[in-house]
Amino acid sequence: MTRIYDRYLRQRISRRRLLQATGASALGAAGVAIAGCGSGSPAGTATPSSEGTPQPGGIVHLRQSLTYPNFNPFGPGISALIPGLFVGFALYDHLWYVPTDTGEVIPFLADEIETIDAQTIRVTMKDAVFQDKPPVNGRAVRSTDLKASIEKFKEQVPFGFSWLQEVLERVETPDDRTIVYHQNRPWAWFFTASNAGSPWTSSIIPEEVLDQQDILDNDPIGSGKWMLAGHDGGTNVKLRKFQNWREPGLPLLDGVDYIFASDDTLAQAAFSAKDIDRITGLNFIERDEMVNRFGDELRIDSDLSRRYRTLMLKNEPPFDNPQVVHGINLALDREEIKQVLNLGDGELCGPLPPAHERFVLDENDPDLQEYFRYDPADAKLMLEGAAFPFDQEFVLKYWALDQSPDLVQVIASQLQEVGIKITLPGAEDLTAWLSNTLGPGNFQMTAFTHLPYEDPSLPLSFYKSPNFMDYENPDVEAAFLAAAAEVDEEARIELTKEAQRVIIRNWGPMLNLYSPKSFGATWDYYKGLVLSRGSFGAFNSRAWLDKS
Amino acid sequence: MWRYALRRIAFLPVIIFVVSVITFVLLRVLPDQDPAVLMAGQNATPQQVQAIHELLGLDKPIVVQYIDWMSDVWRGDLGETYFGRRDIGAEVLRRFPASAELVLLSLIVSVIVGVSFGVLSAVMRNSSLDYIVRLSAVFGQSIPDFFLLILLIIIPSIIWNYAAPIGGYVAPWDDPLRNIRIYVPPSLILGIGGAAGIMRLQRTTMLEVLGSDYVRTARAKGLGAWNVIIGHAMRNTLAPLVTVIGTSFTVIFAGSVIAERVMSIDGLGVFFLDSAIQRDFPVVQFLVLYTATVVIVVNLIVDLSYAIIDPRVKYR
């Protein structure tokens, strides 16, 4: 047993590594099931030699934790998010992807990318074909498919896609393999925004099926590496290799079988029985237990999620007073919250989650230190100085899952310590909370966990008007737009850091708390995985099974 | 008896009508229950929400909506789910075997365990076995099913790295072993939970019967102990037993929703739960109707069985 612990301890990961470790497994509710879809090195990246010679063939078994109501990436509204993410990862192709650790643009279907000017980007596509199902029948992918897909997504997406809705002016297709994006202003986040921070709205769908709901719902046709082979009413989805994929010989696996396990305990038992080949979302106690039981048979990885927990305040009295927001921030003991919810595993989170490592403020930055400072006595003084109405009750809303009930309990207790009266109503269902509470800004206070955004601008865009909090601040807005307009990356990193400082100094009414960390376990025969690069590993085609 | 049965059957549509109306109205009058708002998303305009209302027929007067729905159900058209636009009839048919097998196996476990240990406990009154059975009955009734289910997942996993197979329903005739492996844990837990009540009742009733004159007479005539118990005493315990089995069925039926969720069995219980959370009205309405019908029919069967069990019972 000592040997196993020694081995485990040797592979412990440095803080820097952890900061890089973003959630291949953590694309929110949908992504938990999706991300395993092909974790491994991206097309074109060699599998580490220590893992042996990759062998083609075999079916990998992964956990599916949610039922997909259908496979249609289009509306109405937010209802398309979960199926849209799944098919975006699994079935449809994309022009490129930008791993969160490097910010490097990795071409997928794109062959050449040419920035004509700050507002115009021309892309030439590689040769690729769609899957051989009617009415598409295996025809070549054309630029008009991409144009039609983008235009349909632009009509349909409900919220938060400011590049699609505000910046992208039009798309031209001079020929079958060329597409030209015209923006109405320079947008330095183009390559991540055109993936919308996730591969939902960048999916390339054959134009002739875009209005065929039955096909989109039940038998989607893409040009990605997998084909949908079957499912039981949206569960136990089976994917099989698309033999004519644009990368000959890939993917190495013959397919992916998702095994529906909504319960974590059941999923861990299924993993222990080797009914599924990889599991994510373990806490350190569960991780240690797995290591104790299986030792060398397992590989353990850690994941500092891009998700982050937050307390959002409506920008109306008394929370429209920056001194009040500052006082509330001082009353929040982030370390305690992290301890209660994640057994202490995680990193404190400023305006940007720490997983966006290159863009976050240095931990010694004075503004960030003030953001993380916990001082209830000072908090009380500051609130009294701002004439905070201590006799008033404030309602803190939340939704039912993802530890939100625990989160609001701790926040309420910490705020009550400085005299703020908090009422906790009943938990809402996620979709009800999105539609009735967050969306219309129908709250005084609400606490929740953000999705794992891959684009660093998305977390900052919450402070940009319009937003859920009705918060408007010209300095914050200007700082955000200055970063978005700066095409030089080093300069943009500095401007993004400056935008975070401006948000902190103005005490924008969304107080981020921490990003949780979790662990993944993979059986040693499942090789070639790429982890910790955002959702990039989900596009991997070189994962393989070594069961020889 | 047949007249009684027909009268009860004639009431069935009335009860179903009342249940369906209550469900239909409640789903629509409770606050924050508008599925169109959920489907439209957080920044939908009122026009978009209205368009979804029109698409789903929710803009019509509630009476018209009810009549439309009921007439569709009457014709066998259960409609489509709001979320995902799946055919509800096909989904119900696909999921029915998984749920039916779970409930049936649980009921069988519950009757076999409950009756046999109830009888043994009564016959061996104040013995160690009697105390163990009574104690188990108290545990069985007081510990929540989902907790026992989770223990039944964790313990074999830790000791033998064993897990019940997941990944979809397999019919017993297709793969009997896999089918048994899927259904043994939830059936055991639900069945033993249901057995507790049966065990206690069976013990009490059997004790009462064993003290009666006709049992003493049978013994005096020299009949063997088990002959007396099975051949003479048992029959007189059946009437209350059938009643409690009927109640156990309802409890197991309800408990199967949680068992399906914990064990990831893709049955009607999970369908109901997910649909209720998503305000998928047509699914919830139909499944409430289905559940009500099943419970009423089971109660009718229980009532009618009294006449078979005890010839003295006459229905008018």
mmCIF file of N, CA, C and O in Angstrom, chain A residues 198-282:
data_model
loop_
_atom_site.group_PDB
_atom_site.id
_atom_site.type_symbol
_atom_site.label_atom_id
_atom_site.label_comp_id
_atom_site.label_asym_id
_atom_site.label_seq_id
_atom_site.Cartn_x
_atom_site.Cartn_y
_atom_site.Cartn_z
ATOM 1 N N SER A 198 -17.780 27.399 -26.628
ATOM 2 C CA SER A 198 -18.093 25.969 -26.601
ATOM 3 C C SER A 198 -18.514 25.602 -28.015
ATOM 4 O O SER A 198 -18.924 26.457 -28.786
ATOM 5 N N PRO A 199 -18.395 24.329 -28.372
ATOM 6 C CA PRO A 199 -18.636 23.976 -29.766
ATOM 7 C C PRO A 199 -20.112 23.741 -30.073
ATOM 8 O O PRO A 199 -20.464 22.786 -30.751
ATOM 9 N N TRP A 200 -20.976 24.576 -29.534
ATOM 10 C CA TRP A 200 -22.392 24.427 -29.852
ATOM 11 C C TRP A 200 -22.683 25.134 -31.177
ATOM 12 O O TRP A 200 -23.044 24.511 -32.172
ATOM 13 N N THR A 201 -22.449 26.448 -31.175
ATOM 14 C CA THR A 201 -22.895 27.234 -32.313
ATOM 15 C C THR A 201 -21.893 27.258 -33.462
ATOM 16 O O THR A 201 -22.116 27.956 -34.434
ATOM 17 N N SER A 202 -20.805 26.518 -33.327
ATOM 18 C CA SER A 202 -19.872 26.449 -34.448
ATOM 19 C C SER A 202 -20.039 25.149 -35.228
ATOM 20 O O SER A 202 -19.259 24.864 -36.128
ATOM 21 N N SER A 203 -21.039 24.378 -34.896
ATOM 22 C CA SER A 203 -21.274 23.103 -35.586
ATOM 23 C C SER A 203 -21.593 23.342 -37.056
ATOM 24 O O SER A 203 -22.371 24.234 -37.392
ATOM 25 N N ILE A 204 -21.005 22.495 -37.917
ATOM 26 C CA ILE A 204 -21.262 22.621 -39.357
ATOM 27 C C ILE A 204 -22.286 21.551 -39.740
ATOM 28 O O ILE A 204 -22.022 20.350 -39.651
ATOM 29 N N ILE A 205 -23.449 22.042 -40.167
ATOM 30 C CA ILE A 205 -24.592 21.150 -40.411
ATOM 31 C C ILE A 205 -24.955 21.272 -41.895
ATOM 32 O O ILE A 205 -24.933 22.379 -42.448
ATOM 33 N N PRO A 206 -25.285 20.172 -42.556
ATOM 34 C CA PRO A 206 -25.643 20.275 -43.974
ATOM 35 C C PRO A 206 -26.832 21.220 -44.166
ATOM 36 O O PRO A 206 -27.836 21.109 -43.448
ATOM 37 N N GLU A 207 -26.709 22.131 -45.134
ATOM 38 C CA GLU A 207 -27.731 23.170 -45.256
ATOM 39 C C GLU A 207 -29.108 22.600 -45.585
ATOM 40 O O GLU A 207 -30.125 23.148 -45.175
ATOM 41 N N GLU A 208 -29.157 21.462 -46.299
ATOM 42 C CA GLU A 208 -30.475 20.947 -46.679
ATOM 43 C C GLU A 208 -31.245 20.313 -45.520
ATOM 44 O O GLU A 208 -32.430 20.016 -45.656
ATOM 45 N N VAL A 209 -30.571 20.076 -44.378
ATOM 46 C CA VAL A 209 -31.319 19.496 -43.244
ATOM 47 C C VAL A 209 -31.590 20.533 -42.152
ATOM 48 O O VAL A 209 -32.211 20.206 -41.141
ATOM 49 N N LEU A 210 -31.148 21.755 -42.359
ATOM 50 C CA LEU A 210 -31.277 22.756 -41.290
ATOM 51 C C LEU A 210 -32.735 23.000 -40.900
ATOM 52 O O LEU A 210 -33.013 23.408 -39.774
ATOM 53 N N ASP A 211 -33.636 22.779 -41.821
ATOM 54 C CA ASP A 211 -35.052 22.963 -41.487
ATOM 55 C C ASP A 211 -35.791 21.640 -41.377
ATOM 56 O O ASP A 211 -37.015 21.623 -41.316
ATOM 57 N N GLN A 212 -35.051 20.547 -41.376
ATOM 58 C CA GLN A 212 -35.706 19.240 -41.251
ATOM 59 C C GLN A 212 -35.600 18.764 -39.802
ATOM 60 O O GLN A 212 -34.646 18.096 -39.408
ATOM 61 N N GLN A 213 -36.613 19.149 -39.054
ATOM 62 C CA GLN A 213 -36.579 18.916 -37.616
ATOM 63 C C GLN A 213 -36.428 17.438 -37.260
ATOM 64 O O GLN A 213 -35.711 17.100 -36.319
ATOM 65 N N ASP A 214 -37.078 16.579 -38.036
ATOM 66 C CA ASP A 214 -37.049 15.163 -37.697
ATOM 67 C C ASP A 214 -35.614 14.614 -37.765
ATOM 68 O O ASP A 214 -35.187 13.848 -36.900
ATOM 69 N N ILE A 215 -34.899 15.049 -38.796
ATOM 70 C CA ILE A 215 -33.510 14.591 -38.934
ATOM 71 C C ILE A 215 -32.648 15.182 -37.817
ATOM 72 O O ILE A 215 -31.870 14.471 -37.167
ATOM 73 N N LEU A 216 -32.805 16.477 -37.585
ATOM 74 C CA LEU A 216 -32.006 17.106 -36.526
ATOM 75 C C LEU A 216 -32.310 16.494 -35.166
ATOM 76 O O LEU A 216 -31.427 16.310 -34.329
ATOM 77 N N ASP A 217 -33.571 16.155 -34.946
ATOM 78 C CA ASP A 217 -33.970 15.587 -33.649
ATOM 79 C C ASP A 217 -33.422 14.178 -33.448
ATOM 80 O O ASP A 217 -32.935 13.845 -32.375
ATOM 81 N N ASN A 218 -33.578 13.359 -34.497
ATOM 82 C CA ASN A 218 -33.407 11.917 -34.276
ATOM 83 C C ASN A 218 -32.216 11.269 -34.968
ATOM 84 O O ASN A 218 -31.713 10.260 -34.494
ATOM 85 N N ASP A 219 -31.814 11.798 -36.102
ATOM 86 C CA ASP A 219 -30.766 11.110 -36.857
ATOM 87 C C ASP A 219 -29.818 12.131 -37.474
ATOM 88 O O ASP A 219 -29.715 12.242 -38.704
ATOM 89 N N PRO A 220 -29.126 12.896 -36.619
ATOM 90 C CA PRO A 220 -28.304 13.988 -37.138
ATOM 91 C C PRO A 220 -27.210 13.497 -38.082
ATOM 92 O O PRO A 220 -26.656 12.415 -37.903
ATOM 93 N N ILE A 221 -26.936 14.310 -39.089
ATOM 94 C CA ILE A 221 -25.916 13.969 -40.084
ATOM 95 C C ILE A 221 -24.825 15.025 -39.999
ATOM 96 O O ILE A 221 -25.072 16.199 -40.242
ATOM 97 N N GLY A 222 -23.638 14.615 -39.643
ATOM 98 C CA GLY A 222 -22.540 15.557 -39.535
ATOM 99 C C GLY A 222 -21.364 15.121 -40.378
ATOM 100 O O GLY A 222 -21.464 14.179 -41.186
ATOM 101 N N SER A 223 -20.262 15.827 -40.171
ATOM 102 C CA SER A 223 -19.023 15.416 -40.847
ATOM 103 C C SER A 223 -17.932 15.211 -39.797
ATOM 104 O O SER A 223 -16.754 15.226 -40.107
ATOM 105 N N GLY A 224 -18.353 15.029 -38.552
ATOM 106 C CA GLY A 224 -17.407 14.782 -37.473
ATOM 107 C C GLY A 224 -16.948 13.332 -37.468
ATOM 108 O O GLY A 224 -17.373 12.524 -38.299
ATOM 109 N N LYS A 225 -16.109 12.989 -36.518
ATOM 110 C CA LYS A 225 -15.477 11.658 -36.557
ATOM 111 C C LYS A 225 -16.407 10.536 -36.116
ATOM 112 O O LYS A 225 -16.125 9.374 -36.372
ATOM 113 N N TRP A 226 -17.497 10.888 -35.441
ATOM 114 C CA TRP A 226 -18.430 9.846 -35.004
ATOM 115 C C TRP A 226 -19.754 9.964 -35.738
ATOM 116 O O TRP A 226 -20.161 11.055 -36.136
ATOM 117 N N MET A 227 -20.429 8.815 -35.842
ATOM 118 C CA MET A 227 -21.806 8.780 -36.343
ATOM 119 C C MET A 227 -22.684 8.255 -35.219
ATOM 120 O O MET A 227 -22.251 7.426 -34.432
ATOM 121 N N LEU A 228 -23.910 8.755 -35.182
ATOM 122 C CA LEU A 228 -24.852 8.260 -34.181
ATOM 123 C C LEU A 228 -25.337 6.883 -34.612
ATOM 124 O O LEU A 228 -25.921 6.731 -35.684
ATOM 125 N N ALA A 229 -25.082 5.875 -33.760
ATOM 126 C CA ALA A 229 -25.451 4.507 -34.144
ATOM 127 C C ALA A 229 -26.698 4.011 -33.418
ATOM 128 O O ALA A 229 -27.321 3.050 -33.854
ATOM 129 N N GLY A 230 -27.051 4.648 -32.326
ATOM 130 C CA GLY A 230 -28.246 4.212 -31.619
ATOM 131 C C GLY A 230 -28.328 4.832 -30.240
ATOM 132 O O GLY A 230 -27.352 5.401 -29.738
ATOM 133 N N HIS A 231 -29.500 4.748 -29.652
ATOM 134 C CA HIS A 231 -29.711 5.246 -28.288
ATOM 135 C C HIS A 231 -31.061 4.762 -27.796
ATOM 136 O O HIS A 231 -31.899 4.317 -28.599
ATOM 137 N N ASP A 232 -31.264 4.804 -26.474
ATOM 138 C CA ASP A 232 -32.547 4.412 -25.890
ATOM 139 C C ASP A 232 -33.247 5.683 -25.430
ATOM 140 O O ASP A 232 -33.110 6.078 -24.270
ATOM 141 N N GLY A 233 -33.948 6.326 -26.321
ATOM 142 C CA GLY A 233 -34.685 7.533 -25.940
ATOM 143 C C GLY A 233 -33.774 8.605 -25.353
ATOM 144 O O GLY A 233 -34.152 9.282 -24.397
ATOM 145 N N GLY A 234 -32.604 8.763 -25.904
ATOM 146 C CA GLY A 234 -31.694 9.815 -25.433
ATOM 147 C C GLY A 234 -30.703 9.344 -24.385
ATOM 148 O O GLY A 234 -29.854 10.120 -23.948
ATOM 149 N N THR A 235 -30.787 8.077 -23.979
ATOM 150 C CA THR A 235 -29.786 7.547 -23.046
ATOM 151 C C THR A 235 -29.020 6.422 -23.741
ATOM 152 O O THR A 235 -29.421 5.935 -24.800
ATOM 153 N N ASN A 236 -27.929 6.001 -23.101
ATOM 154 C CA ASN A 236 -27.105 4.905 -23.636
ATOM 155 C C ASN A 236 -26.791 5.119 -25.122
ATOM 156 O O ASN A 236 -26.998 4.234 -25.955
ATOM 157 N N VAL A 237 -26.281 6.309 -25.402
ATOM 158 C CA VAL A 237 -25.987 6.696 -26.785
ATOM 159 C C VAL A 237 -24.784 5.898 -27.300
ATOM 160 O O VAL A 237 -23.793 5.726 -26.584
ATOM 161 N N LYS A 238 -24.919 5.425 -28.522
ATOM 162 C CA LYS A 238 -23.813 4.680 -29.138
ATOM 163 C C LYS A 238 -23.315 5.458 -30.351
ATOM 164 O O LYS A 238 -24.101 5.829 -31.229
ATOM 165 N N LEU A 239 -22.002 5.706 -30.369
ATOM 166 C CA LEU A 239 -21.376 6.393 -31.496
ATOM 167 C C LEU A 239 -20.439 5.415 -32.190
ATOM 168 O O LEU A 239 -19.771 4.626 -31.521
ATOM 169 N N ARG A 240 -20.403 5.492 -33.494
ATOM 170 C CA ARG A 240 -19.481 4.628 -34.235
ATOM 171 C C ARG A 240 -18.625 5.470 -35.179
ATOM 172 O O ARG A 240 -19.033 6.542 -35.612
ATOM 173 N N LYS A 241 -17.460 4.938 -35.463
ATOM 174 C CA LYS A 241 -16.472 5.639 -36.279
ATOM 175 C C LYS A 241 -17.048 5.990 -37.661
ATOM 176 O O LYS A 241 -17.653 5.137 -38.313
ATOM 177 N N PHE A 242 -16.801 7.230 -38.086
ATOM 178 C CA PHE A 242 -17.164 7.635 -39.441
ATOM 179 C C PHE A 242 -15.981 7.297 -40.345
ATOM 180 O O PHE A 242 -14.925 7.928 -40.258
ATOM 181 N N GLN A 243 -16.177 6.305 -41.174
ATOM 182 C CA GLN A 243 -15.052 5.753 -41.936
ATOM 183 C C GLN A 243 -14.463 6.752 -42.933
ATOM 184 O O GLN A 243 -13.300 6.627 -43.306
ATOM 185 N N ASN A 244 -15.254 7.727 -43.377
ATOM 186 C CA ASN A 244 -14.758 8.686 -44.368
ATOM 187 C C ASN A 244 -14.402 10.024 -43.744
ATOM 188 O O ASN A 244 -14.531 11.064 -44.383
ATOM 189 N N TRP A 245 -14.027 9.994 -42.502
ATOM 190 C CA TRP A 245 -13.692 11.258 -41.841
ATOM 191 C C TRP A 245 -12.482 11.888 -42.524
ATOM 192 O O TRP A 245 -11.679 11.170 -43.153
ATOM 193 N N ARG A 246 -12.369 13.202 -42.358
ATOM 194 C CA ARG A 246 -11.320 13.922 -43.102
ATOM 195 C C ARG A 246 -9.902 13.510 -42.704
ATOM 196 O O ARG A 246 -8.958 13.787 -43.428
ATOM 197 N N GLU A 247 -9.726 12.875 -41.554
ATOM 198 C CA GLU A 247 -8.400 12.405 -41.142
ATOM 199 C C GLU A 247 -8.362 10.892 -41.371
ATOM 200 O O GLU A 247 -8.896 10.132 -40.559
ATOM 201 N N PRO A 248 -7.740 10.434 -42.481
ATOM 202 C CA PRO A 248 -7.772 8.994 -42.777
ATOM 203 C C PRO A 248 -7.188 8.163 -41.626
ATOM 204 O O PRO A 248 -6.186 8.537 -41.025
ATOM 205 N N GLY A 249 -7.859 7.065 -41.336
ATOM 206 C CA GLY A 249 -7.371 6.161 -40.284
ATOM 207 C C GLY A 249 -7.793 6.555 -38.880
ATOM 208 O O GLY A 249 -7.599 5.795 -37.932
ATOM 209 N N LEU A 250 -8.339 7.733 -38.756
ATOM 210 C CA LEU A 250 -8.773 8.190 -37.431
ATOM 211 C C LEU A 250 -10.298 8.295 -37.413
ATOM 212 O O LEU A 250 -10.897 8.471 -38.463
ATOM 213 N N PRO A 251 -10.900 8.211 -36.282
ATOM 214 C CA PRO A 251 -10.326 7.953 -34.969
ATOM 215 C C PRO A 251 -9.842 6.516 -34.839
ATOM 216 O O PRO A 251 -10.250 5.643 -35.604
ATOM 217 N N LEU A 252 -8.990 6.308 -33.858
ATOM 218 C CA LEU A 252 -8.455 4.964 -33.664
ATOM 219 C C LEU A 252 -9.518 4.017 -33.107
ATOM 220 O O LEU A 252 -9.565 2.840 -33.458
ATOM 221 N N LEU A 253 -10.350 4.533 -32.254
ATOM 222 C CA LEU A 253 -11.388 3.691 -31.658
ATOM 223 C C LEU A 253 -12.479 3.413 -32.695
ATOM 224 O O LEU A 253 -12.729 4.232 -33.582
ATOM 225 N N ASP A 254 -13.144 2.275 -32.543
ATOM 226 C CA ASP A 254 -14.283 1.985 -33.416
ATOM 227 C C ASP A 254 -15.541 2.700 -32.945
ATOM 228 O O ASP A 254 -16.487 2.857 -33.716
ATOM 229 N N GLY A 255 -15.566 3.063 -31.695
ATOM 230 C CA GLY A 255 -16.774 3.745 -31.236
ATOM 231 C C GLY A 255 -16.737 4.064 -29.755
ATOM 232 O O GLY A 255 -15.784 3.732 -29.045
ATOM 233 N N VAL A 256 -17.793 4.740 -29.342
ATOM 234 C CA VAL A 256 -17.979 5.097 -27.932
ATOM 235 C C VAL A 256 -19.369 4.641 -27.525
ATOM 236 O O VAL A 256 -20.347 4.960 -28.213
ATOM 237 N N ASP A 257 -19.446 3.882 -26.463
ATOM 238 C CA ASP A 257 -20.751 3.528 -25.894
ATOM 239 C C ASP A 257 -20.920 4.305 -24.604
ATOM 240 O O ASP A 257 -20.126 4.138 -23.667
ATOM 241 N N TYR A 258 -21.915 5.142 -24.563
ATOM 242 C CA TYR A 258 -22.218 5.856 -23.322
ATOM 243 C C TYR A 258 -23.149 4.999 -22.483
ATOM 244 O O TYR A 258 -24.145 4.470 -22.986
ATOM 245 N N ILE A 259 -22.809 4.878 -21.223
ATOM 246 C CA ILE A 259 -23.606 4.078 -20.305
ATOM 247 C C ILE A 259 -24.312 5.056 -19.374
ATOM 248 O O ILE A 259 -23.645 5.821 -18.674
ATOM 249 N N PHE A 260 -25.617 5.018 -19.373
ATOM 250 C CA PHE A 260 -26.372 5.987 -18.575
ATOM 251 C C PHE A 260 -26.283 5.635 -17.092
ATOM 252 O O PHE A 260 -26.686 4.562 -16.672
ATOM 253 N N ALA A 261 -25.711 6.551 -16.321
ATOM 254 C CA ALA A 261 -25.646 6.385 -14.864
ATOM 255 C C ALA A 261 -25.854 7.762 -14.255
ATOM 256 O O ALA A 261 -24.930 8.566 -14.197
ATOM 257 N N SER A 262 -27.077 8.025 -13.850
ATOM 258 C CA SER A 262 -27.366 9.369 -13.333
ATOM 259 C C SER A 262 -26.818 9.535 -11.918
ATOM 260 O O SER A 262 -26.551 10.639 -11.478
ATOM 261 N N ASP A 263 -26.636 8.427 -11.222
ATOM 262 C CA ASP A 263 -26.197 8.509 -9.833
ATOM 263 C C ASP A 263 -24.673 8.333 -9.739
ATOM 264 O O ASP A 263 -24.114 7.406 -10.329
ATOM 265 N N ASP A 264 -24.017 9.210 -8.976
ATOM 266 C CA ASP A 264 -22.550 9.168 -8.878
ATOM 267 C C ASP A 264 -22.048 7.853 -8.268
ATOM 268 O O ASP A 264 -21.040 7.299 -8.695
ATOM 269 N N THR A 265 -22.751 7.393 -7.248
ATOM 270 C CA THR A 265 -22.328 6.158 -6.579
ATOM 271 C C THR A 265 -22.385 4.983 -7.546
ATOM 272 O O THR A 265 -21.467 4.153 -7.606
ATOM 273 N N LEU A 266 -23.451 4.937 -8.304
ATOM 274 C CA LEU A 266 -23.608 3.860 -9.282
ATOM 275 C C LEU A 266 -22.499 3.948 -10.344
ATOM 276 O O LEU A 266 -21.928 2.926 -10.755
ATOM 277 N N ALA A 267 -22.193 5.168 -10.744
ATOM 278 C CA ALA A 267 -21.149 5.351 -11.758
ATOM 279 C C ALA A 267 -19.794 4.887 -11.221
ATOM 280 O O ALA A 267 -19.019 4.239 -11.937
ATOM 281 N N GLN A 268 -19.510 5.202 -9.956
ATOM 282 C CA GLN A 268 -18.235 4.769 -9.374
ATOM 283 C C GLN A 268 -18.175 3.244 -9.266
ATOM 284 O O GLN A 268 -17.124 2.635 -9.493
ATOM 285 N N ALA A 269 -19.305 2.649 -8.918
ATOM 286 C CA ALA A 269 -19.343 1.177 -8.842
ATOM 287 C C ALA A 269 -19.127 0.588 -10.236
ATOM 288 O O ALA A 269 -18.392 -0.396 -10.400
ATOM 289 N N ALA A 270 -19.757 1.191 -11.240
ATOM 290 C CA ALA A 270 -19.597 0.692 -12.617
ATOM 291 C C ALA A 270 -18.154 0.853 -13.073
ATOM 292 O O ALA A 270 -17.617 -0.007 -13.776
ATOM 293 N N PHE A 271 -17.513 1.939 -12.649
ATOM 294 C CA PHE A 271 -16.100 2.128 -13.000
ATOM 295 C C PHE A 271 -15.255 1.058 -12.314
ATOM 296 O O PHE A 271 -14.381 0.445 -12.943
ATOM 297 N N SER A 272 -15.523 0.819 -11.036
ATOM 298 C CA SER A 272 -14.764 -0.202 -10.303
ATOM 299 C C SER A 272 -14.895 -1.569 -10.959
ATOM 300 O O SER A 272 -13.965 -2.367 -10.949
ATOM 301 N N ALA A 273 -16.073 -1.826 -11.522
ATOM 302 C CA ALA A 273 -16.300 -3.119 -12.180
ATOM 303 C C ALA A 273 -15.793 -3.113 -13.620
ATOM 304 O O ALA A 273 -16.004 -4.073 -14.349
ATOM 305 N N LYS A 274 -15.162 -2.014 -14.033
ATOM 306 C CA LYS A 274 -14.656 -1.819 -15.399
ATOM 307 C C LYS A 274 -15.773 -1.847 -16.436
ATOM 308 O O LYS A 274 -15.538 -2.188 -17.602
ATOM 309 N N ASP A 275 -16.969 -1.509 -16.011
ATOM 310 C CA ASP A 275 -18.056 -1.362 -16.986
ATOM 311 C C ASP A 275 -17.941 -0.026 -17.705
ATOM 312 O O ASP A 275 -18.499 0.148 -18.784
ATOM 313 N N ILE A 276 -17.293 0.950 -17.070
ATOM 314 C CA ILE A 276 -16.948 2.178 -17.777
ATOM 315 C C ILE A 276 -15.439 2.413 -17.599
ATOM 316 O O ILE A 276 -14.847 1.954 -16.622
ATOM 317 N N ASP A 277 -14.852 3.105 -18.565
ATOM 318 C CA ASP A 277 -13.392 3.140 -18.638
ATOM 319 C C ASP A 277 -12.767 4.392 -18.044
ATOM 320 O O ASP A 277 -11.556 4.453 -17.872
ATOM 321 N N ARG A 278 -13.579 5.394 -17.813
ATOM 322 C CA ARG A 278 -13.028 6.618 -17.210
ATOM 323 C C ARG A 278 -14.124 7.255 -16.365
ATOM 324 O O ARG A 278 -15.296 7.216 -16.731
ATOM 325 N N ILE A 279 -13.709 7.827 -15.254
ATOM 326 C CA ILE A 279 -14.688 8.522 -14.404
ATOM 327 C C ILE A 279 -14.100 9.859 -13.991
ATOM 328 O O ILE A 279 -12.879 9.979 -13.808
ATOM 329 N N THR A 280 -14.939 10.850 -13.869
ATOM 330 C CA THR A 280 -14.474 12.182 -13.470
ATOM 331 C C THR A 280 -15.303 12.671 -12.293
ATOM 332 O O THR A 280 -16.272 12.026 -11.885
ATOM 333 N N GLY A 281 -14.897 13.795 -11.755
ATOM 334 C CA GLY A 281 -15.681 14.432 -10.692
ATOM 335 C C GLY A 281 -15.474 13.806 -9.324
ATOM 336 O O GLY A 281 -16.316 13.970 -8.434
ATOM 337 N N LEU A 282 -14.342 13.112 -9.124
ATOM 338 C CA LEU A 282 -14.099 12.513 -7.803
ATOM 339 C C LEU A 282 -13.536 13.572 -6.867
ATOM 340 O O LEU A 282 -12.755 14.428 -7.286
#
